[in-house]
mmCIF file of C-alpha atoms in Angstrom:
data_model
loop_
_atom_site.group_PDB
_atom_site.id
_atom_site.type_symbol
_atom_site.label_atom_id
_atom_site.label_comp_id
_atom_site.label_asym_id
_atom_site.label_seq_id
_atom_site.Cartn_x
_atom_site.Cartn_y
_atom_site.Cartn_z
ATOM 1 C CA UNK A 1 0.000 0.000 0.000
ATOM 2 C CA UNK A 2 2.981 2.509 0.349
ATOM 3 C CA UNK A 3 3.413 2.123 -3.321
ATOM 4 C CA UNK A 4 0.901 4.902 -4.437
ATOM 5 C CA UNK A 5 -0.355 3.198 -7.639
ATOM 6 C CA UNK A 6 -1.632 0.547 -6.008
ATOM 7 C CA UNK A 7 -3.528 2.589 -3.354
ATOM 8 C CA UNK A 8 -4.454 4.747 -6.426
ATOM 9 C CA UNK A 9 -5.704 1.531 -8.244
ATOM 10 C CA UNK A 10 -7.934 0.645 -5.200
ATOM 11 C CA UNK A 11 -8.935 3.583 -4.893
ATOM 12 C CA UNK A 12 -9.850 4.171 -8.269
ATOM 13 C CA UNK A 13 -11.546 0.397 -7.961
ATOM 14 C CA UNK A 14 -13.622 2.345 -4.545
ATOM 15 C CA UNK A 15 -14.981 5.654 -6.960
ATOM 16 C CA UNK A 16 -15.927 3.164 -10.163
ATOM 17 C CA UNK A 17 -18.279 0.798 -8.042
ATOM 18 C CA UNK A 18 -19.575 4.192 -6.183
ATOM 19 C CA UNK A 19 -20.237 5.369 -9.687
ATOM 20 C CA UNK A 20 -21.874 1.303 -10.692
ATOM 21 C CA UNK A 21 -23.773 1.016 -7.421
ATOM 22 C CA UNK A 22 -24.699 4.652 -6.949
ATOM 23 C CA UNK A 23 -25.767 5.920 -9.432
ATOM 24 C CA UNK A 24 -26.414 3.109 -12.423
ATOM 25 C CA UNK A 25 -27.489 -0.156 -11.128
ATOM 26 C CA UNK A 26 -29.853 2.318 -8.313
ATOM 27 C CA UNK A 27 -31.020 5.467 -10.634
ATOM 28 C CA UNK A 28 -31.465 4.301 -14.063
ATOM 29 C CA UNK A 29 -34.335 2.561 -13.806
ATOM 30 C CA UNK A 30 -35.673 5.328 -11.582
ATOM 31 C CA UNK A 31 -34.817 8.132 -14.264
ATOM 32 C CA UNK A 32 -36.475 5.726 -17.089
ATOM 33 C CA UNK A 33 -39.313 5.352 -14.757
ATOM 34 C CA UNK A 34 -40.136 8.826 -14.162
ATOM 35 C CA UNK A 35 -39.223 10.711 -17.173
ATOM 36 C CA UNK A 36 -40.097 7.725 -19.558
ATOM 37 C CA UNK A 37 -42.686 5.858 -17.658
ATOM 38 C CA UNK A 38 -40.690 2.982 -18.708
ATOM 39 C CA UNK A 39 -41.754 -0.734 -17.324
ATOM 40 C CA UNK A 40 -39.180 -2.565 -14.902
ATOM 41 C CA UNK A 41 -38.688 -5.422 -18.000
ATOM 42 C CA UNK A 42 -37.443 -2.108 -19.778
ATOM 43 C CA UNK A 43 -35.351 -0.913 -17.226
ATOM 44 C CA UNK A 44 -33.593 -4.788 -17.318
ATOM 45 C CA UNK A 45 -33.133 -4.428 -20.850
ATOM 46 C CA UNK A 46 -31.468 -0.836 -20.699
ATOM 47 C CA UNK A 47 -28.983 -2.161 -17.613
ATOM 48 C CA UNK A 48 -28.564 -5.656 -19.947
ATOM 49 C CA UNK A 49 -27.065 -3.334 -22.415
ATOM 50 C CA UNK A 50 -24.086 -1.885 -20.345
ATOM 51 C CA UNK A 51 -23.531 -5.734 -19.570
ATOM 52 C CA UNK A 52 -23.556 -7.266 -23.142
ATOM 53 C CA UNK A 53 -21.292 -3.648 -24.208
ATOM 54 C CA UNK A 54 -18.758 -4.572 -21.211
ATOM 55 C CA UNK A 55 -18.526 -8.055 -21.994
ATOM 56 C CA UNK A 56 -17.765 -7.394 -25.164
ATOM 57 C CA UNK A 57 -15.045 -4.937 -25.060
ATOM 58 C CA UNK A 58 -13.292 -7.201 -22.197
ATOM 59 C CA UNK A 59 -13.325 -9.877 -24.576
ATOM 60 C CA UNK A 60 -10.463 -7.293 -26.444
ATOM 61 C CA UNK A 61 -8.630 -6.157 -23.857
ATOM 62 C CA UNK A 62 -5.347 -8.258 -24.723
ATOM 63 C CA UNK A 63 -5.483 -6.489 -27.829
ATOM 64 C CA UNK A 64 -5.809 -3.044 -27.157
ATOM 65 C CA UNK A 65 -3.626 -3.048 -24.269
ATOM 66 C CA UNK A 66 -0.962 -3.829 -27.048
ATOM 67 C CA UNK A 67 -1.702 -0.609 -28.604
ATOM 68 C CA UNK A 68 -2.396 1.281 -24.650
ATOM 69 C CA UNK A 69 -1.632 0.950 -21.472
ATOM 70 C CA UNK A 70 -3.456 -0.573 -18.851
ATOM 71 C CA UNK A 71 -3.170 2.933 -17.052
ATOM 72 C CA UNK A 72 -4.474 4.508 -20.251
ATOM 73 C CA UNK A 73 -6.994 2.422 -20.464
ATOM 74 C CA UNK A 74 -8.506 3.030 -16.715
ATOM 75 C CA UNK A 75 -8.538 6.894 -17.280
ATOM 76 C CA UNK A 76 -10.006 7.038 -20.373
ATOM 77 C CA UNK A 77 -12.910 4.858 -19.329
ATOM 78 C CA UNK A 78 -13.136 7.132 -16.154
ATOM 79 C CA UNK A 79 -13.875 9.816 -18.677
ATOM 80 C CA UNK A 80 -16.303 7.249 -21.166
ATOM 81 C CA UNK A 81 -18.047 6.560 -17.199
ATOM 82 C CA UNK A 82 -18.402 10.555 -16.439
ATOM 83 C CA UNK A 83 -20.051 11.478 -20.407
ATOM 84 C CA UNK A 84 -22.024 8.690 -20.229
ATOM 85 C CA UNK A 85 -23.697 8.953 -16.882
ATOM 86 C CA UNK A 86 -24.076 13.133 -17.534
ATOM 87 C CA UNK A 87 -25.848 11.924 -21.282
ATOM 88 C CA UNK A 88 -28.377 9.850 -19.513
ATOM 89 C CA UNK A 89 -30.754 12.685 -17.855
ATOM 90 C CA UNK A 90 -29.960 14.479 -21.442
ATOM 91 C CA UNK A 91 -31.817 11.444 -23.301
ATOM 92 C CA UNK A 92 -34.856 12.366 -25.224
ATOM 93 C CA UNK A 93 -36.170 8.982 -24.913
ATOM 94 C CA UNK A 94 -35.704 5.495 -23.602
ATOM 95 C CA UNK A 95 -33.457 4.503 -26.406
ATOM 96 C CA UNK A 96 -31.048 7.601 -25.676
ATOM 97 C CA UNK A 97 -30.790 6.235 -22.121
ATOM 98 C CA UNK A 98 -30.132 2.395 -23.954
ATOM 99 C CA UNK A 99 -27.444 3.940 -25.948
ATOM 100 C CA UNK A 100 -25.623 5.807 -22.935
ATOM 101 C CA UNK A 101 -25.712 2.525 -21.062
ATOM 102 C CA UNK A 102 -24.132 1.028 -23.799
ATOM 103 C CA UNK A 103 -21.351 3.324 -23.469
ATOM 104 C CA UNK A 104 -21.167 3.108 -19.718
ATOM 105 C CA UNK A 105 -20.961 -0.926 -20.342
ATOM 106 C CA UNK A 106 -17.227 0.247 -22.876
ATOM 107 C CA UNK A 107 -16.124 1.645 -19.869
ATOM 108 C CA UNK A 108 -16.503 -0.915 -17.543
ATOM 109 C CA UNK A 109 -15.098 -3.465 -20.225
ATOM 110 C CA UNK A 110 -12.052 -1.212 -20.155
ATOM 111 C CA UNK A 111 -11.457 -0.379 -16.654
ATOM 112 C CA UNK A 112 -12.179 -3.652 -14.969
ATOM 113 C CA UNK A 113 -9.777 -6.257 -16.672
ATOM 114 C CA UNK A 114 -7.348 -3.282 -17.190
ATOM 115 C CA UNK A 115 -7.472 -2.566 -13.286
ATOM 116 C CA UNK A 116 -7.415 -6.153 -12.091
ATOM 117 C CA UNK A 117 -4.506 -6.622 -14.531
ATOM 118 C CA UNK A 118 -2.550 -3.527 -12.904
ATOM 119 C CA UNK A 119 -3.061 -4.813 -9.416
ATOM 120 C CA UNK A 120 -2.024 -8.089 -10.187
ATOM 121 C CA UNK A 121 1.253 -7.082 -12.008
ATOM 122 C CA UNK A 122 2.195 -4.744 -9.076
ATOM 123 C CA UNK A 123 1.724 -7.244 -6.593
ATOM 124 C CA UNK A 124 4.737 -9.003 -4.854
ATOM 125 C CA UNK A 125 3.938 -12.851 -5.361
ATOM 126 C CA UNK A 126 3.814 -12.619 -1.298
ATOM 127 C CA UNK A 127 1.353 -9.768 -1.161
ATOM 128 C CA UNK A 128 -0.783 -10.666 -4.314
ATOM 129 C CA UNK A 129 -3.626 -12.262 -1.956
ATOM 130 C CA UNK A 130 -3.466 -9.684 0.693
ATOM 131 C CA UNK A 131 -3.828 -6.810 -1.901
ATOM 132 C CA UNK A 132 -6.882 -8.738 -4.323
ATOM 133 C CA UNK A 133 -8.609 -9.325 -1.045
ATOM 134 C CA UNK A 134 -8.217 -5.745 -0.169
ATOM 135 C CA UNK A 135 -9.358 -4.599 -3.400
ATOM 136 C CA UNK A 136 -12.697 -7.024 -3.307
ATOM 137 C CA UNK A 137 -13.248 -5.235 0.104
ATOM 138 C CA UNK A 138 -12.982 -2.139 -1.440
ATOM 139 C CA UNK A 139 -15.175 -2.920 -4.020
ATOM 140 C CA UNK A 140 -17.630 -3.896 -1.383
ATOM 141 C CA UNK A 141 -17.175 -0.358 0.287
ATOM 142 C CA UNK A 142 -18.111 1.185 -2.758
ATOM 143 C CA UNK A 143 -20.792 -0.822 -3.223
ATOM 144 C CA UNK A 144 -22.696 0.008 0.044
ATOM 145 C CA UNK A 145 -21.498 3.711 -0.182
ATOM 146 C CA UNK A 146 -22.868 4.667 -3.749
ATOM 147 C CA UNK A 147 -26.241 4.490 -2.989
ATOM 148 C CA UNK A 148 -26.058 6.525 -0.379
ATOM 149 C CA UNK A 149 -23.629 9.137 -1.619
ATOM 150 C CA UNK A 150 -25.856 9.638 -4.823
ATOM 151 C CA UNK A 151 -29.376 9.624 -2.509
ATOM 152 C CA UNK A 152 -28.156 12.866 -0.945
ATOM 153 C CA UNK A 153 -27.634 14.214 -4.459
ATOM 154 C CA UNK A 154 -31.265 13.222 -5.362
ATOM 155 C CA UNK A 155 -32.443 14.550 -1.565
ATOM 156 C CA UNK A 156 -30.973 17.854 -2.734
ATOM 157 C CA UNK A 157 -32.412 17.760 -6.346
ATOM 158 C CA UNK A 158 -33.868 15.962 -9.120
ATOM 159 C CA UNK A 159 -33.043 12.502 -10.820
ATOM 160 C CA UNK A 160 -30.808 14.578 -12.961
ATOM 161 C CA UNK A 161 -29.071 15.976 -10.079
ATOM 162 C CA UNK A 162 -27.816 12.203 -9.729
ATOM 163 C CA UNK A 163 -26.186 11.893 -12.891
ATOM 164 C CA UNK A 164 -24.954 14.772 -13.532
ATOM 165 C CA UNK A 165 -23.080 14.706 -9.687
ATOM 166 C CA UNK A 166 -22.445 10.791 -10.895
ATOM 167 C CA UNK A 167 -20.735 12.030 -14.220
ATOM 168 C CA UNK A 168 -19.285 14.869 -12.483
ATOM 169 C CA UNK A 169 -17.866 12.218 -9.570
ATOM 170 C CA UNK A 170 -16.348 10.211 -12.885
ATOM 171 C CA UNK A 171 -14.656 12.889 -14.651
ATOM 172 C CA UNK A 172 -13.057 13.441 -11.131
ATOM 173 C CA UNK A 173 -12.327 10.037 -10.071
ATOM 174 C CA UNK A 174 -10.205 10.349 -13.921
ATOM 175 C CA UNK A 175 -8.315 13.376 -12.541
ATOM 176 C CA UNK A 176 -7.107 11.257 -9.723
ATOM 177 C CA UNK A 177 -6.324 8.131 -11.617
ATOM 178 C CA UNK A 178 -4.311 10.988 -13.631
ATOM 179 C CA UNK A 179 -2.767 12.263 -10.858
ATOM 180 C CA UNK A 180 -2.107 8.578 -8.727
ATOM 181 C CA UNK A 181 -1.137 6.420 -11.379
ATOM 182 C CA UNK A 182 0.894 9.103 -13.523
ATOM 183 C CA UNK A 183 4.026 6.497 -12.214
ATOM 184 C CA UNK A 184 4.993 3.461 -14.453
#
């Protein structure tokens, strides 16, 4: 952990499952609910999406880590995460909110593989399991914080308010992966 791009990594892993937890997997189908009227089988099929998009872009990870860098690759998608969450309140319809989920799903098909891969490869072969067990308990963390970090921004204003704090929260989670993984 005194190696700062592995507690940038986990903390990086912390701010993308805020952003998964927090504001997609919770507020999309709200949003497509109340601006859409949208049906919970839609809201399934609009969440599917991001999963068939991520699947399919970590399926080509090997190769496009040939042409960029793992670290590349995790703050880009930070930046794909932040658009595509600040598009979705911007959607004039359910299919605009389908096609920003899509491009959420890139972004988690980048970062994930490309962040397990970094840990991995800066972990000692003695610390390897100490550090992936740390990082699933981080990804825990963010799981039960999301929710409630994003609520307050819908206590203080709309369904929009949550996505566009959520892309805001992406964009700055990027800035940091910038800033703590800037080190090869």
């Amino acid at each position: 952990l005194r190696d700062r791009r592995v507690f940038g990594l986990l903390a990086v892993n912390f701010g993308v499952f805020v952003l998964i937890f927090g504001a997609f997997l919770t507020y999309v189908p709200e949003l497509l609910a109340t601006r859409f009227g949208a049906s919970s089988v839609t809201a399934g099929a609009v969440l599917a999406a991001a999963s068939v998009s991520s699947a399919l872009v970590a399926t080509q990870i090997g190769r496009l880590t040939a042409w960029i860098s793992p670290r590349r690759l995790i703050q880009g998608s930070l930046v794909i995460d932040g658009v595509a969450l600040a598009l979705m309140p911007l959607a004039p319809g359910v299919w605009g909110v389908g096609a920003a989920s899509l491009l959420y799903g890139v972004a988690q098909g980048l970062n994930q593989p490309a962040l397990q891969t970094r840990l991995t490869e800066l972990s000692s072969d003695a610390s390897r399991g100490v550090i992936l067990s740390l990082n699933g308990t981080i990804l825990r963390l963010g799981q039960a914080v999301g929710p409630l970090l994003l609520g307050l921004a819908l206590v203080v204003g709309t369904i929009e308010t949550v996505f566009y704090a959520a892309g805001g929260l992406g964009l700055l989670i990027g800035a940091g992966a910038v800033a703590l993984l800037s080190t090869n």
